[in-house]
PDB file of C-alpha atoms in Angstrom:
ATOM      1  CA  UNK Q  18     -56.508 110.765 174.420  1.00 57.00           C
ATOM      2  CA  UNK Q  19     -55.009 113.647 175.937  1.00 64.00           C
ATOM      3  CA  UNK Q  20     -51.613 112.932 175.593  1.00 69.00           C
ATOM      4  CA  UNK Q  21     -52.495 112.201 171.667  1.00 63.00           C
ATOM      5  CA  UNK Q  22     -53.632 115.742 171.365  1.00 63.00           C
ATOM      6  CA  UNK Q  23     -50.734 117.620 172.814  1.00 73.00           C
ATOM      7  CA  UNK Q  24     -48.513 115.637 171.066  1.00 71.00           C
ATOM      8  CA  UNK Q  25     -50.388 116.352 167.572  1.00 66.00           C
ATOM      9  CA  UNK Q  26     -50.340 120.189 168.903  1.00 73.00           C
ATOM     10  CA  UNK Q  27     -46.425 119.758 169.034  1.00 75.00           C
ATOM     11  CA  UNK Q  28     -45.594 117.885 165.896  1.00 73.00           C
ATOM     12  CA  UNK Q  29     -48.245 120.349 163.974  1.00 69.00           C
ATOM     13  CA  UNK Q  30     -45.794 122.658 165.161  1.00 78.00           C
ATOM     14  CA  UNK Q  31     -42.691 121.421 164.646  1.00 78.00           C
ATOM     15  CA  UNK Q  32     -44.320 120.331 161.158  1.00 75.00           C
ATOM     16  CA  UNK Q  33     -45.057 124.184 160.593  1.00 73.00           C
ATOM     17  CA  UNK Q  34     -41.312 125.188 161.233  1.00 79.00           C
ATOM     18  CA  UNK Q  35     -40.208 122.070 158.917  1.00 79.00           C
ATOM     19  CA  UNK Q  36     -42.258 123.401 155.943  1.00 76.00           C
ATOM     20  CA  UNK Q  37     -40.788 127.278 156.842  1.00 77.00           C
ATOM     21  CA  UNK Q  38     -37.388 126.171 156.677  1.00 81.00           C
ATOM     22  CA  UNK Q  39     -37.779 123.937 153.875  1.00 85.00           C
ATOM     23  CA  UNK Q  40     -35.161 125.284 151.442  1.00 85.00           C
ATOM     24  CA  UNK Q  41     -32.638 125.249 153.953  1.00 85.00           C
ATOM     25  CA  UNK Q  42     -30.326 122.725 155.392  1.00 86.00           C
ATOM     26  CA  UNK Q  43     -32.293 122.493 158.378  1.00 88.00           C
ATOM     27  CA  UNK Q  44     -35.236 120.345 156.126  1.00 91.00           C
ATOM     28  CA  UNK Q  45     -32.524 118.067 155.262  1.00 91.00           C
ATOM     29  CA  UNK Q  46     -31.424 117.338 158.993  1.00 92.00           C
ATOM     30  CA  UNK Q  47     -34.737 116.795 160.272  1.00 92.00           C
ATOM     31  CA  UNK Q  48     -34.895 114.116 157.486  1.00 94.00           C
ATOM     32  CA  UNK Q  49     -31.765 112.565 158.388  1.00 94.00           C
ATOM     33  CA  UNK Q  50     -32.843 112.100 161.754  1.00 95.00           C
ATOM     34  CA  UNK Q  51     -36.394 110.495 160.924  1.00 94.00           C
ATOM     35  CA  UNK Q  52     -34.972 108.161 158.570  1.00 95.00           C
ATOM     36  CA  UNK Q  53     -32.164 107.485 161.455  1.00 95.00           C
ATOM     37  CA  UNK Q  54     -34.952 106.768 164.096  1.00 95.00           C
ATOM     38  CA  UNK Q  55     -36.806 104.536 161.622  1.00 95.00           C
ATOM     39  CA  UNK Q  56     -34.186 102.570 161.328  1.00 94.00           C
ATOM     40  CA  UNK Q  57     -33.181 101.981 164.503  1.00 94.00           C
ATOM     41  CA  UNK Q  58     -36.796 101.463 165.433  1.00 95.00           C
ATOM     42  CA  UNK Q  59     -36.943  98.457 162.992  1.00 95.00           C
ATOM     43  CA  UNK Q  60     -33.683  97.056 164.221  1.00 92.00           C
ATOM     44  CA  UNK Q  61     -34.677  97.277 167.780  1.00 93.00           C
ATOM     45  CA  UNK Q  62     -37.976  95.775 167.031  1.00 94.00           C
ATOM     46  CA  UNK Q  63     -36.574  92.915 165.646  1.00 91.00           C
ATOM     47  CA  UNK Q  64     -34.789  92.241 168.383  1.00 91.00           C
ATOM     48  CA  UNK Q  65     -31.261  92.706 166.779  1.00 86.00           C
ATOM     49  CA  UNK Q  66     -28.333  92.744 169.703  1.00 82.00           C
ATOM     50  CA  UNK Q  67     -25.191  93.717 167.482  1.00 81.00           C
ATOM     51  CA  UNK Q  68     -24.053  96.984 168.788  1.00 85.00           C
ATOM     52  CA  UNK Q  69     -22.355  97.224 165.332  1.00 83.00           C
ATOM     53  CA  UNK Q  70     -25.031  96.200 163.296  1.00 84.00           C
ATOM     54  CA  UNK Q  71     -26.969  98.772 165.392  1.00 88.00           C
ATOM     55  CA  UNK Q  72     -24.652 101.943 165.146  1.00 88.00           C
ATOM     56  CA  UNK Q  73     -23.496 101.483 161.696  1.00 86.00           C
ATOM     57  CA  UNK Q  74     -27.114 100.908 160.712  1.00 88.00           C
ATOM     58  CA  UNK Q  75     -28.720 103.670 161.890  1.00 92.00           C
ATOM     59  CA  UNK Q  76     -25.866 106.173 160.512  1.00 90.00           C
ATOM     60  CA  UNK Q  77     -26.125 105.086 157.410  1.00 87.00           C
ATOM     61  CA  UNK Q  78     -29.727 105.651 157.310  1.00 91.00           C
ATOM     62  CA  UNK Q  79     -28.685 109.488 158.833  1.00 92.00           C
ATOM     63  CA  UNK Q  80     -26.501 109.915 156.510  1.00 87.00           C
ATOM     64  CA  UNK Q  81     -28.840 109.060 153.065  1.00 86.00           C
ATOM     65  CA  UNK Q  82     -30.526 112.406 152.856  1.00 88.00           C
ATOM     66  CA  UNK Q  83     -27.548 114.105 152.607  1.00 85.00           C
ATOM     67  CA  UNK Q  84     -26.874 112.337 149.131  1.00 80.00           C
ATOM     68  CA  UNK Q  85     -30.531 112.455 147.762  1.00 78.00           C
ATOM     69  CA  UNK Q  86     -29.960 115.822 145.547  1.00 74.00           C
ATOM     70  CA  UNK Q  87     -26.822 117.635 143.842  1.00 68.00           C
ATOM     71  CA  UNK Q  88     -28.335 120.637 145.957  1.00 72.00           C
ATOM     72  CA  UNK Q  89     -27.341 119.456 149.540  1.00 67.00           C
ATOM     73  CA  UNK Q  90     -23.960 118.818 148.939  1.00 64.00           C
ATOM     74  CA  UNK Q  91     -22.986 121.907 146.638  1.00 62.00           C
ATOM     75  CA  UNK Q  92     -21.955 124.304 149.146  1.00 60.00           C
ATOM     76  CA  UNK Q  93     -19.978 121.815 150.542  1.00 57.00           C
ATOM     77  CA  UNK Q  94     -17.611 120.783 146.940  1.00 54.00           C
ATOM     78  CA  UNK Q  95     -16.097 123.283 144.589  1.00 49.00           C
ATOM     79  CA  UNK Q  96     -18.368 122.326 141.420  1.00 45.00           C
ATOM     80  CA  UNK Q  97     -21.687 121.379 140.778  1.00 48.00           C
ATOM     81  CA  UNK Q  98     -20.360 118.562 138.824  1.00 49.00           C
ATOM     82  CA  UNK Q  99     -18.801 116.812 141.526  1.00 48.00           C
ATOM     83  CA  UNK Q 100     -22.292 117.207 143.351  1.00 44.00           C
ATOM     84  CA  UNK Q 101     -23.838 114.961 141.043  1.00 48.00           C
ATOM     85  CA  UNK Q 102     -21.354 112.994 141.119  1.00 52.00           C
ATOM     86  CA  UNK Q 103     -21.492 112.304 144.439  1.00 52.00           C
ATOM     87  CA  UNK Q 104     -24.936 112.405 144.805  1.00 51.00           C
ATOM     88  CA  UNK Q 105     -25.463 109.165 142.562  1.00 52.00           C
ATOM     89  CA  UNK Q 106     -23.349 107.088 145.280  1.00 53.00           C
ATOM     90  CA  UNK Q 107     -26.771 106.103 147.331  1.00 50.00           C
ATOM     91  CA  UNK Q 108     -28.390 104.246 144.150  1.00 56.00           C
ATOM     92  CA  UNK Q 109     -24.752 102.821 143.493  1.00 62.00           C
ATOM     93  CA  UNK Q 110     -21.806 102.451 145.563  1.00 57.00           C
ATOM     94  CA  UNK Q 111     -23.224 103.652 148.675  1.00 62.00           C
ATOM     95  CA  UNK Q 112     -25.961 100.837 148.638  1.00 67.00           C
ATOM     96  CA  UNK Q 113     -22.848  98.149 147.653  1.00 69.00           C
ATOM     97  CA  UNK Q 114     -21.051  99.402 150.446  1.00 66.00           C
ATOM     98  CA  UNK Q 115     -22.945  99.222 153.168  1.00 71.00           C
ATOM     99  CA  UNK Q 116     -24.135  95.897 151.698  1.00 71.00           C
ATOM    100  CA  UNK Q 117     -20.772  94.283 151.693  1.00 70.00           C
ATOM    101  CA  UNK Q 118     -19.992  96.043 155.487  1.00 70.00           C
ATOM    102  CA  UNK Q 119     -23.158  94.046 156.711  1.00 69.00           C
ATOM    103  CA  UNK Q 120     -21.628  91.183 155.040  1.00 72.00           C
ATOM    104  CA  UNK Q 121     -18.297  91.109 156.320  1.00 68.00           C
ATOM    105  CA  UNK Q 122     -20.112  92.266 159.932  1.00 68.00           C
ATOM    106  CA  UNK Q 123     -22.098  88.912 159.577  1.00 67.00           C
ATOM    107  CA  UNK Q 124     -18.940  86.538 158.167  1.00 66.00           C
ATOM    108  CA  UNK Q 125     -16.550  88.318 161.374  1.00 65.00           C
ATOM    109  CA  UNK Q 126     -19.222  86.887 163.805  1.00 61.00           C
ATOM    110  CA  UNK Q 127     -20.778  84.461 161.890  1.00 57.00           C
ATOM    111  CA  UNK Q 128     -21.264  81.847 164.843  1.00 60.00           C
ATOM    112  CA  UNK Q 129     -23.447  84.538 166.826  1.00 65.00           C
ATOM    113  CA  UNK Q 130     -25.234  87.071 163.686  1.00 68.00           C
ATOM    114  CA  UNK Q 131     -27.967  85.735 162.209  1.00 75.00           C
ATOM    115  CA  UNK Q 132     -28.596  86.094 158.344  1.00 76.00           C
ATOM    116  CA  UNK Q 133     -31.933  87.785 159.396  1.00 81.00           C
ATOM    117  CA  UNK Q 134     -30.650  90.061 161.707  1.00 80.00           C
ATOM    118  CA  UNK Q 135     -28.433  91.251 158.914  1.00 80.00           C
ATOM    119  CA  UNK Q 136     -31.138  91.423 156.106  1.00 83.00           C
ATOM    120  CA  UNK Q 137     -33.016  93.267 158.120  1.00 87.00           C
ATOM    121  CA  UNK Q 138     -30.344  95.844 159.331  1.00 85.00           C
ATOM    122  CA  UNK Q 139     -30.303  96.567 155.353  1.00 84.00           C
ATOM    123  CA  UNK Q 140     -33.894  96.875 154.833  1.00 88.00           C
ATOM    124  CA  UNK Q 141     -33.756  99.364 157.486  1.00 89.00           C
ATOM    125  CA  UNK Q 142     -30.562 101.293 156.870  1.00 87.00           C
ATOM    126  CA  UNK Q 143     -31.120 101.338 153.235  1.00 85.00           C
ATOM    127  CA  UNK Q 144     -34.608 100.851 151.796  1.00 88.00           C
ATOM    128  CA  UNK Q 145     -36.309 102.670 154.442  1.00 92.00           C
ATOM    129  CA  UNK Q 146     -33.911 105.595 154.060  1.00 91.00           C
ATOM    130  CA  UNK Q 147     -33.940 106.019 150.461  1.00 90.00           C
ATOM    131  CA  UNK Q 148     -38.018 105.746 151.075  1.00 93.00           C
ATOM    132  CA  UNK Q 149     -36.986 109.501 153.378  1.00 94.00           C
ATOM    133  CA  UNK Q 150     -34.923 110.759 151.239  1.00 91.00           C
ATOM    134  CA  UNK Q 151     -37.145 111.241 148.907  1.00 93.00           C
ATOM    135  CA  UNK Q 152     -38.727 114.349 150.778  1.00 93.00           C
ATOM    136  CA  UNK Q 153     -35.089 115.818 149.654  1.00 91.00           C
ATOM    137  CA  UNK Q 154     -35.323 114.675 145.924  1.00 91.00           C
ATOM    138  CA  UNK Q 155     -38.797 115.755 145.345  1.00 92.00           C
ATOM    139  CA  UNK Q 156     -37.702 119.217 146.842  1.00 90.00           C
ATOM    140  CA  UNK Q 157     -35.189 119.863 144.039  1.00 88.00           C
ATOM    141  CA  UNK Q 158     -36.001 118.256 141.146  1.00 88.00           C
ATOM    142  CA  UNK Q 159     -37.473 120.766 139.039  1.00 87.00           C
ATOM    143  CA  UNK Q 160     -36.042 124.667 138.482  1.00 82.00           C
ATOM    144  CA  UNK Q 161     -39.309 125.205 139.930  1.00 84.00           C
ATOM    145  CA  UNK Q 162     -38.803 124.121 143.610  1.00 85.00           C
ATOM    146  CA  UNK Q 163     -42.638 125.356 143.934  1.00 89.00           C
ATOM    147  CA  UNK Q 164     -43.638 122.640 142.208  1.00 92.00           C
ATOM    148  CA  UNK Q 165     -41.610 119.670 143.993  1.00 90.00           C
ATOM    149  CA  UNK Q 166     -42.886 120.736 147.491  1.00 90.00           C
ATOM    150  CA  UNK Q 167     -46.411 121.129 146.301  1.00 92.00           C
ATOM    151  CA  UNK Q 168     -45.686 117.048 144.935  1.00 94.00           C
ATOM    152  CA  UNK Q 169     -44.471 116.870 148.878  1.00 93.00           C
ATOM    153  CA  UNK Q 170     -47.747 118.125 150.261  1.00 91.00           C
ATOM    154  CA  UNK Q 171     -49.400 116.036 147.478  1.00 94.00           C
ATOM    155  CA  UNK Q 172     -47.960 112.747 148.979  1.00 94.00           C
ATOM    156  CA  UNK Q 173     -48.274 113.420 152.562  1.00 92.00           C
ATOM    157  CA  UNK Q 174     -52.118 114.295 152.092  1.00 92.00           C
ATOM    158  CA  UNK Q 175     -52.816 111.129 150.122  1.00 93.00           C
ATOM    159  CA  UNK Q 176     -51.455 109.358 152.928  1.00 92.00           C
ATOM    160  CA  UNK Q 177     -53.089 111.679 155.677  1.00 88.00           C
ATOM    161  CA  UNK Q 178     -56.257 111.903 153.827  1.00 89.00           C
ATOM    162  CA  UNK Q 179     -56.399 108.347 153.076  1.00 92.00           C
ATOM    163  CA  UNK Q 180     -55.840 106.839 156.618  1.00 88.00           C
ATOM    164  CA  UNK Q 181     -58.501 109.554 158.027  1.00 86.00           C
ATOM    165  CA  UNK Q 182     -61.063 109.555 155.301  1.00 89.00           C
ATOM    166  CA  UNK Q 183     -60.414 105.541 155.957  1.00 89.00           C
ATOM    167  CA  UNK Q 184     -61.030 105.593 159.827  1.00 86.00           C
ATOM    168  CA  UNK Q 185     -64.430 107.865 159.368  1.00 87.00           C
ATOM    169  CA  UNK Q 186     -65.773 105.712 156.246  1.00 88.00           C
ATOM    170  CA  UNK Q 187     -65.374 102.317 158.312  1.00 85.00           C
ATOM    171  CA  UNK Q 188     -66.941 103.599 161.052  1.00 86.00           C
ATOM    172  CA  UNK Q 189     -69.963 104.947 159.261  1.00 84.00           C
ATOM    173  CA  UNK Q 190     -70.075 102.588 156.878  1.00 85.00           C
ATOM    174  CA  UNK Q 191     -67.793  99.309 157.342  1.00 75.00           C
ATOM    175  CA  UNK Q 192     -69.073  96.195 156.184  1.00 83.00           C
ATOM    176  CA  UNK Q 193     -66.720  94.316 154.737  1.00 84.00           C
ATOM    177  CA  UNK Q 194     -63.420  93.768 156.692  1.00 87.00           C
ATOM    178  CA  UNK Q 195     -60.685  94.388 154.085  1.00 84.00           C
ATOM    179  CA  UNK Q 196     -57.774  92.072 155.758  1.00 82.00           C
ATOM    180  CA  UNK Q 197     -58.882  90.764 158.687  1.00 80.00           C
ATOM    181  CA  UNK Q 198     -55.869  88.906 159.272  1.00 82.00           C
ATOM    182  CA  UNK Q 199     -53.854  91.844 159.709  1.00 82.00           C
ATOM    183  CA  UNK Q 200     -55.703  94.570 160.523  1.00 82.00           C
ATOM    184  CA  UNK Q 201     -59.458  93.607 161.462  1.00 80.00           C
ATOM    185  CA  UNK Q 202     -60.746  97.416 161.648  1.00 83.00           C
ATOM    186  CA  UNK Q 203     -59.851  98.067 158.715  1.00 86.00           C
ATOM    187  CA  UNK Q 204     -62.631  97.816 155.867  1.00 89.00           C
ATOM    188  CA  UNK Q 205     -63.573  97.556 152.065  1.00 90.00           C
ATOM    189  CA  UNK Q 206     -66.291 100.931 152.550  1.00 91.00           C
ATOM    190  CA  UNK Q 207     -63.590 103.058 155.073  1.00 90.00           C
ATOM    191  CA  UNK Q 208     -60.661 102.213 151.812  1.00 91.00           C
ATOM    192  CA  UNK Q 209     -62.827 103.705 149.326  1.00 93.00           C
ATOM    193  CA  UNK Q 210     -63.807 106.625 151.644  1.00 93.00           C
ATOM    194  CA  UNK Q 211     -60.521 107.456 152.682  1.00 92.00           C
ATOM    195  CA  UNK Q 212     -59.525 107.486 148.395  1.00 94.00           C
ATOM    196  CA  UNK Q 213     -62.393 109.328 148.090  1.00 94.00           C
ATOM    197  CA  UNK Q 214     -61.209 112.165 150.863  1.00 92.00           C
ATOM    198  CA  UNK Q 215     -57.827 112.196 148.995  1.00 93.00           C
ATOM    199  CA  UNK Q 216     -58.714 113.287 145.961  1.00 94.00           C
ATOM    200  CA  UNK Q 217     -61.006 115.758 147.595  1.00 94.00           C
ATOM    201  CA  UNK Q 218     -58.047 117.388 149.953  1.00 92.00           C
ATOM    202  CA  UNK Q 219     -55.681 116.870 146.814  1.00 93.00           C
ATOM    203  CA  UNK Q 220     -58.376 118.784 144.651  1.00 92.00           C
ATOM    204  CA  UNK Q 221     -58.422 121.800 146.956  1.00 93.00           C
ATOM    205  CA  UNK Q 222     -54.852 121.540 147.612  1.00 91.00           C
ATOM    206  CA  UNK Q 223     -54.123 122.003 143.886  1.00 92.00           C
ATOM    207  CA  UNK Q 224     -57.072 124.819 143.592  1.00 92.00           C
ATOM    208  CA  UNK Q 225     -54.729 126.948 146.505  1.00 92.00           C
ATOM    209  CA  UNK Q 226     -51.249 125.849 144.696  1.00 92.00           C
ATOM    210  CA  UNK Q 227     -52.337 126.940 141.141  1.00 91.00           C
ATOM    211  CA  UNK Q 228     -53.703 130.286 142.986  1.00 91.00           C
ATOM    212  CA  UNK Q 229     -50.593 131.101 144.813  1.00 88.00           C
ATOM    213  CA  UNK Q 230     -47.499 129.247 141.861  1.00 87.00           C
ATOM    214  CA  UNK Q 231     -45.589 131.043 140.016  1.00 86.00           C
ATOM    215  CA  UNK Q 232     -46.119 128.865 137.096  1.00 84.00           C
ATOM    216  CA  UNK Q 233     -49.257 127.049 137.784  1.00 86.00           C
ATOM    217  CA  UNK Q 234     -50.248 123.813 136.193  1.00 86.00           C
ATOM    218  CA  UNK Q 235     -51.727 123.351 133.032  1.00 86.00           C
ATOM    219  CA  UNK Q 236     -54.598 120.910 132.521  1.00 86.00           C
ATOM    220  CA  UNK Q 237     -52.363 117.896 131.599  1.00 88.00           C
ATOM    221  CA  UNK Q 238     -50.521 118.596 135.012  1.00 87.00           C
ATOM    222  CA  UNK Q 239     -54.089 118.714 136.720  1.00 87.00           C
ATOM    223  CA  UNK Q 240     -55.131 115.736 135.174  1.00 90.00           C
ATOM    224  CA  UNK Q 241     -51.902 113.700 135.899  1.00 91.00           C
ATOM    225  CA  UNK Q 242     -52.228 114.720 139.838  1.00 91.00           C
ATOM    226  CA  UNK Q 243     -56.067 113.982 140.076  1.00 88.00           C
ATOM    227  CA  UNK Q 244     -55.626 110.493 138.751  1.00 91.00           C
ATOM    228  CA  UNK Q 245     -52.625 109.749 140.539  1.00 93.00           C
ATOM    229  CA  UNK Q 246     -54.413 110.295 143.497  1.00 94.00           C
ATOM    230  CA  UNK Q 247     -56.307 106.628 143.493  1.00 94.00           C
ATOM    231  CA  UNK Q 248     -52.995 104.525 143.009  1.00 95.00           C
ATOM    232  CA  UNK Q 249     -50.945 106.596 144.994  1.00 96.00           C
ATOM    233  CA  UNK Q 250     -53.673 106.496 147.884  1.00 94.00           C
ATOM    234  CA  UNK Q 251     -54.521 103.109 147.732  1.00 94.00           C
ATOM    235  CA  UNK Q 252     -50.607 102.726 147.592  1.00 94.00           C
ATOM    236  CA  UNK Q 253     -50.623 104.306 151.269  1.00 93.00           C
ATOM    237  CA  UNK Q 254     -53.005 101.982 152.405  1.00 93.00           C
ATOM    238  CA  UNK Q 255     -50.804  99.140 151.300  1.00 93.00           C
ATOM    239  CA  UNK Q 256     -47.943 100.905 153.423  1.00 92.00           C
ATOM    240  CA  UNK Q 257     -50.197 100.727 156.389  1.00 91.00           C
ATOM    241  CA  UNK Q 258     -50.755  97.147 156.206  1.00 92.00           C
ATOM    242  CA  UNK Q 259     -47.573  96.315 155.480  1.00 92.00           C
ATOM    243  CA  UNK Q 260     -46.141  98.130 158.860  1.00 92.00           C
ATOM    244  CA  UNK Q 261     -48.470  96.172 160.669  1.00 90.00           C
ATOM    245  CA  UNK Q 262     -47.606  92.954 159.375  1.00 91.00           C
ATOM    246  CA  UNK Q 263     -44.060  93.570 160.405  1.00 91.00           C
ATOM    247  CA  UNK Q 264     -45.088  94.621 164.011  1.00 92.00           C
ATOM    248  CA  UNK Q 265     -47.073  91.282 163.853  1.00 90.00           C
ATOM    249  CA  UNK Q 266     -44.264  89.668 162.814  1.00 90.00           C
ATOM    250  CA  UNK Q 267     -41.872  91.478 165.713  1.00 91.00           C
ATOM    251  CA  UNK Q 268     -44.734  90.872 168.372  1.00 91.00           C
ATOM    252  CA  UNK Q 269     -45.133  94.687 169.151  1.00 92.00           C
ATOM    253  CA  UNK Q 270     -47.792  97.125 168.959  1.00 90.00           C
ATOM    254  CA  UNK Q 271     -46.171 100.288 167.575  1.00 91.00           C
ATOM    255  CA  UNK Q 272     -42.304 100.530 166.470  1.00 94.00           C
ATOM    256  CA  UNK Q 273     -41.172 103.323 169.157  1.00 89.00           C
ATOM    257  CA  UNK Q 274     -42.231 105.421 171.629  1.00 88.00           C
ATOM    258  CA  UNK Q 275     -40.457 109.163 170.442  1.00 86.00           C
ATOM    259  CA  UNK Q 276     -44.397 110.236 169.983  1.00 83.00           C
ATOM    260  CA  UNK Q 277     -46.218 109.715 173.046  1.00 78.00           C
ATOM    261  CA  UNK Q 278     -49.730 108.876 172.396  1.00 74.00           C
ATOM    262  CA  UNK Q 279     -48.836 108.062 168.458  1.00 76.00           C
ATOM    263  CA  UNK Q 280     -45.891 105.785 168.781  1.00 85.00           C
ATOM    264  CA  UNK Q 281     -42.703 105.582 166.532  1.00 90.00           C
ATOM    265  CA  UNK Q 282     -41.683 107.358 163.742  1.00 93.00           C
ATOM    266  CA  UNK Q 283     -42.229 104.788 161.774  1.00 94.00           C
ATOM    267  CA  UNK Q 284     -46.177 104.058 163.116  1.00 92.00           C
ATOM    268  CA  UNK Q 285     -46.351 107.710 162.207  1.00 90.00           C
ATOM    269  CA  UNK Q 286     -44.746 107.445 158.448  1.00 92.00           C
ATOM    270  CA  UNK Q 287     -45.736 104.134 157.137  1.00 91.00           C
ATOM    271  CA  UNK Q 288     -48.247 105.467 154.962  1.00 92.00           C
ATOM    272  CA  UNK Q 289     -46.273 108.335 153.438  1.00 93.00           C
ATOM    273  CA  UNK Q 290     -43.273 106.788 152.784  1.00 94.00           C
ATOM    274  CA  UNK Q 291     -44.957 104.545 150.298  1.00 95.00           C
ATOM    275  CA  UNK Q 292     -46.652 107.904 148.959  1.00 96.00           C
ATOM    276  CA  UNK Q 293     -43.792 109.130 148.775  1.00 95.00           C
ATOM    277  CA  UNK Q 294     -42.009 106.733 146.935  1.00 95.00           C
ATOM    278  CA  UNK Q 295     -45.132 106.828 144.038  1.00 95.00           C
ATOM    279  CA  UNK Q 296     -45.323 110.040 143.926  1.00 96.00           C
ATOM    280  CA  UNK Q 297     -41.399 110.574 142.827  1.00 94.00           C
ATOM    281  CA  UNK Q 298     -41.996 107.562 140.227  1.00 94.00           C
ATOM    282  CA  UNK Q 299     -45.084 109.624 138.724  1.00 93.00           C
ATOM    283  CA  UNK Q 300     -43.004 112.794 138.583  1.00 92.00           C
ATOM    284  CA  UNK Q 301     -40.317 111.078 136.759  1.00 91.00           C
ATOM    285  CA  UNK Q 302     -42.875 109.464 134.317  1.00 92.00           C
ATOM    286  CA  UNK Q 303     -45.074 112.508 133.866  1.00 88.00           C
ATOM    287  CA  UNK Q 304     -42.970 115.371 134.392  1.00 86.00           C
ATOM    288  CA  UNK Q 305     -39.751 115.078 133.410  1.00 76.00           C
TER     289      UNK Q 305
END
């Protein structure tokens, strides 16, 4: 229990720097190397051996934040043209690339790479990725950047408010287990607590961000977020259960160890990265 509290202590303030330095690149390399460590946790969980399949793996997934927005690769081309050029390659070429590379990895050593080592790899170096990258996305999409990291905050607290308001609501009132199967704490009561504590946290979270924006929501905008809170939450319960099955399926109990006390990356961003990926969808719908 100790060793869970220090380490929160440490990431809560690592977490505060993040969100300081947000609108520089250093927001975008801490994102790169998440979505590099979640990958490699997944491969490594699984068991996979290829040192190939291993190191290009895990760069790609390093290297998909850094074409999630026209933004982050401006300074570094003359014209903000070719920045959105480039920046399309990840939902395009850069996914059929490293696709075929896995391919050709698995057809050079077909008599020792399994097909599931290799479909894995991708899930991990790509999906999982683009799942992080979408910190970078949400954080310049609009002309007001105040807006996409409030939608930032917005996902991570359905997740975090979800999984806590979840834990306290099945332990005051759990009944009915929810999936036994996979995750046998978990219950019906805690799931509709924990949506219950998002939209609270979101509410309040909203109050502060209309207080403090430059251009604060209107009451469309406040709608919009208030009822995206129960699919987006519920969403991040999904992501929960899903990790788990995979660790069931891998025959481990968290994906790393980079957290002491809290495990992987991964154990730690399950939840969010389905958020996440909701949470961009609804912006698009809604928003733009």
């Amino acid at each position: 229990m100790k060793q869970r509290v220090i380490t929160a202590i440490v990431l809560l303030l690592v977490l505060a720097l993040v969100v300081w330095q947000i609108n520089t690149p250093l927001f975008v390399i801490v994102i790169a190397f998440l979505s590099a460590v979640a990958a490699n946790e997944i491969m490594r969980c699984a068991k996979i051996s290829n040192k190939f399949i291993l190191v290009f793996g895990t760069a790609v997934a390093a290297a998909f934040p850094f074409f999630a927005s026209p933004k982050v690769l401006e300074p570094l081309v003359s014209a903000k043209v070719w920045g959105g050029v480039i920046s399309a390659v990840p939902s395009a070429v850069y996914v059929i690339a490293t696709g075929l590379i896995f391919c050709l990895a698995m057809l050079r050593g077909y008599s020792h790479t399994k097909f599931e080592d290799v479909a894995i790899a991708f899930f991990g170096s790509v999906c999982v990725p683009y799942a992080f990258s979408v910190f970078v996305k949400l954080r310049d999409m609009f002309v007001n950047e105040q807006f996409g990291i409030y939608l930032i905050f917005f996902a991570l607290i359905c997740a975090l408010g979800t999984d806590v308001g979840a834990q306290l609501g099945g332990m005051a009132f759990g009944k009915h287990k929810m999936s036994p199967n996979i995750s046998p704490k978990k219950t019906i009561e805690g799931a509709a607590c924990g949506i219950v504590v998002s939209i609270v946290l979101n509410a309040v979270a909203f109050v502060i961000y209309n207080r403090l924006a430059d251009a604060p929501l209107d009451t469309f905008g406040a709608t919009v977020i208030l009822v995206c809170c129960v699919p987006v939450s519920f969403l991040g319960m999904m992501g929960d259960l899903t990790a788990s099955v995979l660790k069931r399926n891998f025959g481990v109990k968290d994906f790393g160890k980079i957290f002491p006390g809290h495990g992987g990356v991964m154990d730690r961003f399950d939840s969010s990265l389905f958020t996440l990926l909701l949470t961009y969808v609804m912006a698009l719908i809604a928003f733009c």
